[in-house]
Amino acid sequence: MLRNAMKQCGLIAILRGVEPHEVAAIGLKLYEAGFRIIEVPLNSPQPFDSIRSLRNALPADCMVGAGTVLTTDQVAAVKRAGGEIIVMPHSDPEVIAAAKQAGLACAPGVATVTEAFAALAAGADVLKMFPAEQLGPNVVKAWRAVIPREVALLPVGGITPENLATFISAGASGFGLGSALYKPGLSAEQVGQNANRFVAAWCAIQENSNTAETAETPETKN
């Protein structure tokens, strides 16, 4: 399911600080904009209630899960709430293993190539490059030279509609979006507007990439 969701849209919404009474309306705006993966960090108010609310409100093709997952017990609680993806700030192999044993997708946070390969060996589905502000596009490019192309690299931290293209050209597969998309106090309408800007930037980059690939045919190469 994660692969299909990423194909539809490589943007992951991070709703840090969201409250259960508002999360369904925000989730629906994100879905309407094109998002197909939404996470509620566990350091948000009543996060499991929010995860449950999102899962009940959104279509089945939208993955709902948790971020800032630190322990195996939290993995179990996320599953009980209806979550489908575990997003971590670190790459504890026990937490990754617990997620996979529970049948959940897992996106651990990694900041070095050593951590990246260890996370993949533990069962990670994708790699969350965190913090992206510190790593930058040059590190993404260096990683992409050694990490298999089929493994998604997802920078998180400081991502805006304006810098998507730079990271994608370096080899990023998608992104986790935090305060530039949602922060406490924003209305569902405001989050929807931010979401539309991100999706418009994402789609423009994909269209440009497809156009470039179409133009680079065997005839044009010869």
Short mmCIF file of C-alpha atoms in Angstrom, two decimals:
data_model
loop_
_atom_site.label_atom_id
_atom_site.label_comp_id
_atom_site.label_asym_id
_atom_site.label_seq_id
_atom_site.Cartn_x
_atom_site.Cartn_y
_atom_site.Cartn_z
CA MET A 1 0.00 0.00 0.00
CA LEU A 2 2.86 2.39 0.77
CA ARG A 3 4.26 2.01 -2.74
CA ASN A 4 0.88 2.82 -4.28
CA ALA A 5 0.40 5.82 -2.02
CA MET A 6 3.85 7.14 -2.91
CA LYS A 7 3.11 6.72 -6.62
CA GLN A 8 0.01 8.88 -6.30
CA CYS A 9 1.81 11.58 -4.33
CA GLY A 10 5.24 11.55 -2.72
CA LEU A 11 4.30 14.12 -0.08
CA ILE A 12 3.67 13.03 3.52
CA ALA A 13 1.72 15.35 5.81
CA ILE A 14 3.07 15.71 9.36
CA LEU A 15 0.35 17.06 11.67
CA ARG A 16 2.42 17.78 14.78
CA GLY A 17 0.24 19.32 17.48
CA VAL A 18 -3.09 18.58 15.81
CA GLU A 19 -6.07 17.91 18.09
CA PRO A 20 -8.69 15.20 17.66
CA HIS A 21 -11.61 17.61 17.25
CA GLU A 22 -10.05 19.24 14.17
CA VAL A 23 -8.07 16.45 12.55
CA ALA A 24 -10.78 14.94 10.34
CA ALA A 25 -11.53 18.23 8.59
CA ILE A 26 -7.81 18.86 8.07
CA GLY A 27 -7.30 15.33 6.78
CA LEU A 28 -10.09 15.71 4.24
CA LYS A 29 -8.54 18.94 2.92
CA LEU A 30 -5.20 17.17 2.56
CA TYR A 31 -6.84 14.28 0.75
CA GLU A 32 -8.68 16.64 -1.61
CA ALA A 33 -5.36 18.32 -2.43
CA GLY A 34 -3.83 14.96 -3.34
CA PHE A 35 -2.05 13.74 -0.20
CA ARG A 36 -2.23 9.99 0.36
CA ILE A 37 -0.07 9.62 3.51
CA ILE A 38 -0.78 11.48 6.76
CA GLU A 39 1.03 11.06 10.07
CA VAL A 40 0.16 12.28 13.53
CA PRO A 41 3.29 12.60 15.71
CA LEU A 42 2.83 10.92 19.06
CA ASN A 43 3.84 14.07 20.93
CA SER A 44 0.57 15.66 19.76
CA PRO A 45 -2.50 15.89 22.06
CA GLN A 46 -4.38 12.55 22.21
CA PRO A 47 -2.57 11.26 19.10
CA PHE A 48 -4.26 7.87 19.04
CA ASP A 49 -7.69 9.52 19.00
CA SER A 50 -6.55 11.62 16.05
CA ILE A 51 -5.22 8.58 14.19
CA ARG A 52 -8.51 6.77 14.77
CA SER A 53 -10.49 9.81 13.60
CA LEU A 54 -8.43 10.14 10.42
CA ARG A 55 -8.76 6.44 9.63
CA ASN A 56 -12.54 6.64 10.01
CA ALA A 57 -12.85 9.83 7.95
CA LEU A 58 -10.58 9.14 4.99
CA PRO A 59 -10.84 6.74 2.03
CA ALA A 60 -8.95 3.47 2.23
CA ASP A 61 -6.33 4.58 -0.31
CA CYS A 62 -5.02 7.19 2.14
CA MET A 63 -2.49 5.79 4.61
CA VAL A 64 -2.76 7.04 8.17
CA GLY A 65 -0.08 6.54 10.77
CA ALA A 66 2.09 7.96 13.50
CA GLY A 67 5.29 9.94 13.69
CA THR A 68 7.82 10.30 16.51
CA VAL A 69 7.35 6.62 17.33
CA LEU A 70 10.05 5.68 19.84
CA THR A 71 9.12 2.32 21.37
CA THR A 72 7.71 -1.08 20.50
CA ASP A 73 4.76 -0.44 22.83
CA GLN A 74 3.89 2.65 20.82
CA VAL A 75 3.95 0.59 17.62
CA ALA A 76 1.31 -1.72 19.11
CA ALA A 77 -0.81 1.24 20.20
CA VAL A 78 -0.64 2.78 16.73
CA LYS A 79 -1.89 -0.44 15.20
CA ARG A 80 -4.76 -0.65 17.69
CA ALA A 81 -5.76 2.90 16.67
CA GLY A 82 -5.90 1.88 13.00
CA GLY A 83 -2.52 3.22 11.95
CA GLU A 84 -0.76 1.75 8.94
CA ILE A 85 2.64 3.42 8.91
CA ILE A 86 5.26 3.99 11.61
CA VAL A 87 7.50 7.04 11.16
CA MET A 88 10.48 7.40 13.49
CA PRO A 89 13.03 10.14 14.24
CA HIS A 90 15.63 7.42 14.80
CA SER A 91 16.38 3.94 13.43
CA ASP A 92 16.08 1.60 16.43
CA PRO A 93 16.06 -1.88 14.86
CA GLU A 94 13.72 -3.22 17.56
CA VAL A 95 11.08 -0.62 16.70
CA ILE A 96 11.49 -1.30 12.97
CA ALA A 97 11.13 -5.04 13.60
CA ALA A 98 8.03 -4.48 15.74
CA ALA A 99 6.43 -2.42 12.98
CA LYS A 100 7.10 -5.07 10.35
CA GLN A 101 5.90 -7.88 12.63
CA ALA A 102 2.68 -5.91 13.15
CA GLY A 103 2.22 -5.65 9.38
CA LEU A 104 2.86 -1.91 9.28
CA ALA A 105 5.00 0.11 6.90
CA CYS A 106 8.04 1.71 8.52
CA ALA A 107 9.98 4.90 7.76
CA PRO A 108 12.88 5.25 10.22
CA GLY A 109 14.90 8.42 10.52
CA VAL A 110 18.52 8.20 9.37
CA ALA A 111 21.31 10.77 9.08
CA THR A 112 24.24 8.67 7.82
CA VAL A 113 24.73 6.02 5.16
CA THR A 114 25.68 3.54 7.89
CA GLU A 115 22.34 4.16 9.62
CA ALA A 116 20.56 3.92 6.28
CA PHE A 117 21.88 0.47 5.41
CA ALA A 118 21.35 -0.78 8.98
CA ALA A 119 17.73 0.40 8.83
CA LEU A 120 17.20 -1.37 5.51
CA ALA A 121 18.69 -4.55 6.94
CA ALA A 122 16.24 -4.28 9.86
CA GLY A 123 13.30 -4.10 7.46
CA ALA A 124 12.73 -0.40 6.71
CA ASP A 125 10.44 0.27 3.75
CA VAL A 126 11.67 3.80 3.03
CA LEU A 127 14.30 6.08 4.56
CA LYS A 128 13.45 9.35 6.27
CA MET A 129 16.45 11.64 5.84
CA PHE A 130 16.34 13.76 8.96
CA PRO A 131 17.01 16.58 9.49
CA ALA A 132 17.00 17.66 5.85
CA GLU A 133 18.15 21.18 6.75
CA GLN A 134 21.42 19.73 8.01
CA LEU A 135 21.88 17.07 5.33
CA GLY A 136 20.93 19.12 2.26
CA PRO A 137 20.65 18.16 -1.42
CA ASN A 138 24.37 17.32 -1.76
CA VAL A 139 24.03 14.54 0.80
CA VAL A 140 20.91 13.24 -0.94
CA LYS A 141 22.90 13.07 -4.19
CA ALA A 142 25.78 11.23 -2.50
CA TRP A 143 23.44 8.72 -0.88
CA ARG A 144 21.59 8.10 -4.12
CA ALA A 145 24.85 6.96 -5.71
CA VAL A 146 25.05 4.00 -3.31
CA ILE A 147 21.51 3.31 -2.08
CA PRO A 148 19.39 1.26 -4.52
CA ARG A 149 17.14 3.36 -6.73
CA GLU A 150 14.05 1.43 -5.62
CA VAL A 151 14.57 2.59 -2.02
CA ALA A 152 12.72 5.86 -1.45
CA LEU A 153 14.72 8.69 0.13
CA LEU A 154 12.42 11.10 1.95
CA PRO A 155 13.99 14.33 3.28
CA VAL A 156 12.15 15.78 6.28
CA GLY A 157 12.75 19.16 7.89
CA GLY A 158 12.73 22.60 6.29
CA ILE A 159 11.04 21.48 3.07
CA THR A 160 9.09 24.15 1.17
CA PRO A 161 7.40 24.29 -2.26
CA GLU A 162 10.39 26.33 -3.43
CA ASN A 163 13.10 23.77 -2.62
CA LEU A 164 11.31 20.58 -3.73
CA ALA A 165 12.91 20.69 -7.18
CA THR A 166 16.46 21.00 -5.81
CA PHE A 167 16.04 17.94 -3.60
CA ILE A 168 14.30 15.91 -6.32
CA SER A 169 17.04 16.65 -8.84
CA ALA A 170 19.52 15.35 -6.24
CA GLY A 171 17.61 12.06 -5.95
CA ALA A 172 14.86 12.55 -3.36
CA SER A 173 11.80 10.36 -3.89
CA GLY A 174 9.36 12.31 -1.74
CA PHE A 175 9.14 14.44 1.39
CA GLY A 176 7.75 14.71 4.88
CA LEU A 177 6.18 18.13 5.35
CA GLY A 178 5.89 19.76 8.75
CA SER A 179 5.35 23.38 9.77
CA ALA A 180 5.31 24.73 6.22
CA LEU A 181 2.18 22.63 5.70
CA TYR A 182 0.57 22.50 9.13
CA LYS A 183 1.16 24.07 12.52
CA PRO A 184 -1.20 24.37 15.48
CA GLY A 185 -3.75 27.13 15.07
CA LEU A 186 -4.17 26.83 11.31
CA SER A 187 -7.69 26.19 10.07
CA ALA A 188 -8.54 23.32 7.75
CA GLU A 189 -8.93 25.88 4.95
CA GLN A 190 -5.45 27.29 5.57
CA VAL A 191 -3.94 23.82 5.64
CA GLY A 192 -5.74 23.06 2.40
CA GLN A 193 -4.23 26.15 0.78
CA ASN A 194 -0.74 25.13 1.89
CA ALA A 195 -1.37 21.60 0.67
CA ASN A 196 -2.45 22.84 -2.75
CA ARG A 197 0.76 24.86 -3.10
CA PHE A 198 2.90 21.84 -2.27
CA VAL A 199 0.97 19.52 -4.59
CA ALA A 200 1.12 22.07 -7.42
CA ALA A 201 4.90 22.28 -7.04
CA TRP A 202 5.20 18.48 -6.87
CA CYS A 203 3.04 17.95 -9.97
CA ALA A 204 4.91 20.61 -11.95
CA ILE A 205 8.21 18.87 -11.22
CA GLN A 206 6.79 15.48 -12.21
CA GLU A 207 5.38 16.89 -15.44
CA ASN A 208 8.68 18.54 -16.32
CA SER A 209 10.50 15.29 -15.62
CA ASN A 210 8.11 13.31 -17.81
CA THR A 211 8.43 15.86 -20.60
CA ALA A 212 12.23 15.66 -20.43
CA GLU A 213 12.13 11.84 -20.54
CA THR A 214 9.78 11.87 -23.53
CA ALA A 215 12.04 14.30 -25.37
CA GLU A 216 15.08 12.12 -24.75
CA THR A 217 14.08 9.36 -27.16
CA PRO A 218 16.51 7.13 -29.09
CA GLU A 219 15.89 9.30 -32.15
CA THR A 220 16.93 12.48 -30.35
CA LYS A 221 19.97 10.81 -28.85
CA ASN A 222 21.30 9.67 -32.26
#
